[in-house]
Short mmCIF file of C-alpha atoms in Angstrom, two decimals:
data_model
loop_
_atom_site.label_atom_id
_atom_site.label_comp_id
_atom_site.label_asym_id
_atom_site.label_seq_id
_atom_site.Cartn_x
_atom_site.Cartn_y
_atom_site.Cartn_z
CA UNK A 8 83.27 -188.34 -59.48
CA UNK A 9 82.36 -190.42 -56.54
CA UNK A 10 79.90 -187.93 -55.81
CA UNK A 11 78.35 -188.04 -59.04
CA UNK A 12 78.39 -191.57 -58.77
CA UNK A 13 76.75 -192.20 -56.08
CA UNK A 14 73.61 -189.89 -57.27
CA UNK A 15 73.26 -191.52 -60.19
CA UNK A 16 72.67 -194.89 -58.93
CA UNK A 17 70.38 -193.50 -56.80
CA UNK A 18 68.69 -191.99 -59.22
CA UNK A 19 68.85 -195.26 -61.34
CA UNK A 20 67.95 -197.55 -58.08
CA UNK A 21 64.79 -194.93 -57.02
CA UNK A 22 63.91 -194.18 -60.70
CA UNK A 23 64.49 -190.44 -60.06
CA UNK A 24 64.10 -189.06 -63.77
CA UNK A 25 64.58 -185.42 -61.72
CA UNK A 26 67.89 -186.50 -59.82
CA UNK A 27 69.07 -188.39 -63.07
CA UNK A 28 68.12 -184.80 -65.05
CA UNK A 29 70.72 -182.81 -62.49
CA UNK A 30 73.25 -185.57 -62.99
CA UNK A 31 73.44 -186.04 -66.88
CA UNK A 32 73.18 -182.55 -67.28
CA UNK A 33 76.49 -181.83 -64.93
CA UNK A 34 78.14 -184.63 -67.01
CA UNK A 35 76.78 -182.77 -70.15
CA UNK A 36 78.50 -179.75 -68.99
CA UNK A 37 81.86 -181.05 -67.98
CA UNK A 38 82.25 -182.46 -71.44
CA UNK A 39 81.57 -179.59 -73.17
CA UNK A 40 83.18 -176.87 -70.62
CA UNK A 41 87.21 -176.32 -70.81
CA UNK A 42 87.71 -178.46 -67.90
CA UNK A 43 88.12 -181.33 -70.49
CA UNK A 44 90.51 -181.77 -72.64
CA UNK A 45 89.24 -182.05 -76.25
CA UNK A 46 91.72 -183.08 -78.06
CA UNK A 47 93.28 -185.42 -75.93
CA UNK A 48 90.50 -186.56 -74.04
CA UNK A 49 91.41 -186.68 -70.58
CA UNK A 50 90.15 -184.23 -67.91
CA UNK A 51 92.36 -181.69 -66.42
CA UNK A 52 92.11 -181.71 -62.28
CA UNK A 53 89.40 -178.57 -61.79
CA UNK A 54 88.16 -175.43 -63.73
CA UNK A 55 89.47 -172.22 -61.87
CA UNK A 56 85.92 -170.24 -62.93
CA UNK A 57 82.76 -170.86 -62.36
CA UNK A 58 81.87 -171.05 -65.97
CA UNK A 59 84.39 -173.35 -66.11
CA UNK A 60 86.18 -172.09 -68.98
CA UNK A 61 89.57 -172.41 -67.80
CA UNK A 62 90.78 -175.65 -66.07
CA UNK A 63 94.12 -175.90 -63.42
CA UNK A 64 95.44 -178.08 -66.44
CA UNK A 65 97.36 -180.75 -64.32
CA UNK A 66 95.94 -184.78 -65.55
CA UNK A 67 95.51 -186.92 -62.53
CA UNK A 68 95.44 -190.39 -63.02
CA UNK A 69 93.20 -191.39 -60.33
CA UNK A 70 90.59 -188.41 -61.35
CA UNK A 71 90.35 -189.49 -64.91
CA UNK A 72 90.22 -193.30 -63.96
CA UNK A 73 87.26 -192.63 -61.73
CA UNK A 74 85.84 -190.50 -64.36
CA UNK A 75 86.04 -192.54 -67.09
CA UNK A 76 83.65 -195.03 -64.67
CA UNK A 77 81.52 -192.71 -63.82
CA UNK A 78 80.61 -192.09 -67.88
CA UNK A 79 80.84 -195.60 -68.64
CA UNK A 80 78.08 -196.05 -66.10
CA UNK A 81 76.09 -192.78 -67.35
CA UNK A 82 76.52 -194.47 -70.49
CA UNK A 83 74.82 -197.32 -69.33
CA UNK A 84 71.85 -195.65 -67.44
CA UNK A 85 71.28 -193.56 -70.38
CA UNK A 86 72.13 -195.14 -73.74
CA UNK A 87 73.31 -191.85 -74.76
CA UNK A 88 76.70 -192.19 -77.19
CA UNK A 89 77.93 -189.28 -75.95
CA UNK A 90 79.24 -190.60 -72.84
CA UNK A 91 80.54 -194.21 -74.31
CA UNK A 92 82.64 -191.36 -76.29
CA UNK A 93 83.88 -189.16 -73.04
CA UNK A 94 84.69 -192.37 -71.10
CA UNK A 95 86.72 -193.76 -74.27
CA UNK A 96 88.62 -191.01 -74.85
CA UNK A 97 89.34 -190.68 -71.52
CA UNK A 98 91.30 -194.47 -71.35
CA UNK A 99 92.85 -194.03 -74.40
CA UNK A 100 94.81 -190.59 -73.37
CA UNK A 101 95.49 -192.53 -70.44
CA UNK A 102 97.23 -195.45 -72.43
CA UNK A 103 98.72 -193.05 -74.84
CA UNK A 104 100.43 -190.87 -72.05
CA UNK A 105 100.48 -191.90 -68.72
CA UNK A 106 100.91 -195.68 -68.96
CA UNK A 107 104.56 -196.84 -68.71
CA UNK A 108 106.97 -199.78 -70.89
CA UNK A 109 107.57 -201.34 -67.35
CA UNK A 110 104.00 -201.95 -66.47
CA UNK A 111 100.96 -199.69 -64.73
CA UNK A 112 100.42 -196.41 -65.42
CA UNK A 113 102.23 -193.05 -64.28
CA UNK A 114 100.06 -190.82 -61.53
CA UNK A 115 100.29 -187.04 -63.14
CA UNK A 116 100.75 -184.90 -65.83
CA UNK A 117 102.38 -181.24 -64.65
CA UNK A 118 99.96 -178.24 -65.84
CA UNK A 119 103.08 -176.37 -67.40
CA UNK A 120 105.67 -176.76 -69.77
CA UNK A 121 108.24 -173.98 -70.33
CA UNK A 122 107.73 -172.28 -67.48
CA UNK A 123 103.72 -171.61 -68.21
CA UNK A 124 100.60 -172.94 -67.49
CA UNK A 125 98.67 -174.26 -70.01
CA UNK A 126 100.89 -173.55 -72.92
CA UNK A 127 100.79 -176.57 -74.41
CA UNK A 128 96.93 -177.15 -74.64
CA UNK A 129 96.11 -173.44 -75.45
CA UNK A 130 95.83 -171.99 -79.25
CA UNK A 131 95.64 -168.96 -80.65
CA UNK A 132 93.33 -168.71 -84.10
CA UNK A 133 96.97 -168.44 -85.83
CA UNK A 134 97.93 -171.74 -84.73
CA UNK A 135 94.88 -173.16 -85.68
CA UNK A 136 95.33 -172.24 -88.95
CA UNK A 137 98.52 -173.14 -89.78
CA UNK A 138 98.04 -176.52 -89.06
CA UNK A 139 94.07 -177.26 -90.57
CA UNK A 140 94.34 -174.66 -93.42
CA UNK A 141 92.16 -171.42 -93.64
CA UNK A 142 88.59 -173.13 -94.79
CA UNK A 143 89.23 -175.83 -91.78
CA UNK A 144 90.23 -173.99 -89.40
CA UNK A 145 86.58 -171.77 -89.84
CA UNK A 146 84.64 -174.02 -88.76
CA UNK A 147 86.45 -175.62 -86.06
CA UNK A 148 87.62 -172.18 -84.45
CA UNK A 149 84.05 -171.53 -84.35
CA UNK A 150 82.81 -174.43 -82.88
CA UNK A 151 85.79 -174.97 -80.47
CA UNK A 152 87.59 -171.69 -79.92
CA UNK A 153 86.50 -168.47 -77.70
CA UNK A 154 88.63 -165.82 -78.73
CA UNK A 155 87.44 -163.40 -76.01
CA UNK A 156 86.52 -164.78 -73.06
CA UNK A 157 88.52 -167.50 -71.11
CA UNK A 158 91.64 -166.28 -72.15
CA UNK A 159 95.05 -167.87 -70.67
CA UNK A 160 98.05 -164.78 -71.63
CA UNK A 161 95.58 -164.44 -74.54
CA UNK A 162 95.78 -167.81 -75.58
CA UNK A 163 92.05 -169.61 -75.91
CA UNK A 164 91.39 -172.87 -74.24
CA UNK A 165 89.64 -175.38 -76.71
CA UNK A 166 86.17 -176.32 -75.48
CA UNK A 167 82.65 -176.61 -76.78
CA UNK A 168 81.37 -173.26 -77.93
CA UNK A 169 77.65 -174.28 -78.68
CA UNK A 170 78.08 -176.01 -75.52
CA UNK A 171 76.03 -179.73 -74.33
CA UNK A 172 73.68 -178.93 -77.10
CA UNK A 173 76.73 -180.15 -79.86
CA UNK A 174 78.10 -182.75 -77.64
CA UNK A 175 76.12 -185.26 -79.86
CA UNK A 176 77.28 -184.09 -83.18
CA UNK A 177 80.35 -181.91 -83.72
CA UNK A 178 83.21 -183.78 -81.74
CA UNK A 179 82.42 -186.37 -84.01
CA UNK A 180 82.21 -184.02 -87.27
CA UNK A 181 85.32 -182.37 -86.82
CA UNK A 182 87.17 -185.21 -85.36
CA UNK A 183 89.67 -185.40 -88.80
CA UNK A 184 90.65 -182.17 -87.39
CA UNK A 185 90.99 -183.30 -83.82
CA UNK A 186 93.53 -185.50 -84.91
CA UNK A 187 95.33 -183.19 -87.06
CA UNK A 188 95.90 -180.26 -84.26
CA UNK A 189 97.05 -183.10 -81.67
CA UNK A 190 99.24 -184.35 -83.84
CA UNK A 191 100.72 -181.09 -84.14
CA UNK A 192 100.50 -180.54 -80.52
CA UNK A 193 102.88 -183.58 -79.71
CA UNK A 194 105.68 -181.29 -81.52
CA UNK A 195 105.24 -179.24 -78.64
CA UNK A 196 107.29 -179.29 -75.10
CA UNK A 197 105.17 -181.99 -73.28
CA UNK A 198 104.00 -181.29 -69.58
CA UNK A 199 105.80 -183.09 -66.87
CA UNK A 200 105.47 -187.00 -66.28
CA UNK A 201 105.70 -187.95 -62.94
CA UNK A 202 106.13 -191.36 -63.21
CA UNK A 203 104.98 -192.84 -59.42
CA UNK A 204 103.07 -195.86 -59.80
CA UNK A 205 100.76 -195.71 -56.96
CA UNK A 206 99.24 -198.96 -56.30
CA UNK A 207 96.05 -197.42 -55.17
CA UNK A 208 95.20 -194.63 -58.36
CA UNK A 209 96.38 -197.81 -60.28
CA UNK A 210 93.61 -200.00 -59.33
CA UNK A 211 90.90 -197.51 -59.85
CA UNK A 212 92.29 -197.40 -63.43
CA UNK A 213 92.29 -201.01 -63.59
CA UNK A 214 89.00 -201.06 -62.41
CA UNK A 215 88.04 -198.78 -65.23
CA UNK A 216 89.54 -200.83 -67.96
CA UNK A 217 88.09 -203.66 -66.36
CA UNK A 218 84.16 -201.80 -66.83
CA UNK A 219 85.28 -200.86 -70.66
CA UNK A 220 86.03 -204.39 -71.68
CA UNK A 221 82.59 -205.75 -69.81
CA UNK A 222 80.44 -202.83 -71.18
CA UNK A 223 82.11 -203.45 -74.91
CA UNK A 224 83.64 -206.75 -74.62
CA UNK A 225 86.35 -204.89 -76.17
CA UNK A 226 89.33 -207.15 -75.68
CA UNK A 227 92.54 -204.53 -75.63
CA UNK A 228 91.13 -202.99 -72.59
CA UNK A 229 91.21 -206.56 -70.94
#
């Protein structure tokens, strides 16, 4: 992220509309690829392909705070939705399952739960179905589901099938469904919290809730 960063307010500061291209276009890609988590909205810690089509599924707080910065700036630079949307759904996973009762916010979420990776953010088309109903579950297992390639134990990772091109238009689309399947994933045996509040990955998510509130003048994220 800092990376990334730093490029695109270079690319910003030199009016680089070829550096900016390279940037939004990786951002495009992470969004869409299974690195992300799509129904949570938080990014797991790398992909472990280079098509990145399946992620090491472990959530870092300080990865996701500095990432949810980096699209709030994109966002910015670019006026593109799109990003607003990544960054937000990136602090609210954060407040819905790393921050604690007694103040700040937990620093991980494991990448297994029973004893195997990924389990809990991997579906099969059977799964799907059960929960959105046959005529749903069409459309979003085709715009979210790869049922041959990227395969965890033969379980599919959830990311953009059309990929960048649909950022704009079907997260937002199918989002009723969104909701329903992680709703029906919180049934499920829950990764790992590991509750250390590190005082550093702490302040680079209060630094990122501290951008959302100035870029929105949104008011819970003060």
């Amino acid at each position: 992220p800092n990376v990334l960063s730093f490029l695109l307010r270079s690319g910003v500061r030199r009016k680089d509309a070829a550096l900016l291209q390279h940037v939004f276009r990786t951002l495009d890609e992470m969004a869409a690829g299974g690195v992300r988590d799509h129904l949570g909205g938080a990014f797991h810690r790398y992909a472990v392909d280079r098509f990145w089509q399946v992620p090491h599924f472990e959530i870092l707080l300080a990865d996701n705070a500095l990432l949810a910065r980096l699209y709030l700036e994109a966002y910015q630079a670019s006026g593109r939705r799109r990003y607003g949307a990544v960054a937000r759904g990136i602090l609210e996973d954060l407040i819905a399952r790393l921050r604690l009762p007694t103040g700040g916010f937990a620093s991980a979420l494991d990448a297994d739960s029973e004893g195997k990776e990924g389990l809990f953010y991997t579906w099969t088309a059977a799964e799907i179905r059960s929960v959105l109903g046959a005529e749903k579950a069409k459309t979003f297992i085709a715009a979210y589901l790869d049922q041959r390639h990227g395969l965890v134990r033969g379980r599919g990772v959830l990311r953009l099938q059309a990929g960048p091109d649909s950022l704009a238009t079907v997260p937002g689309l199918l989002a009723p469904s969104r909701s329903q399947l992680l709703r029906a994933r919180a049934l499920r045996t829950a990764p790992f919290r590991d509750e250390k509040v590190l005082t550093s990955w702490n302040a680079l998510t209060v630094s990122a809730l501290a951008k959302a509130a100035q870029v929105w003048d949104d008011g819970r994220y003060l």
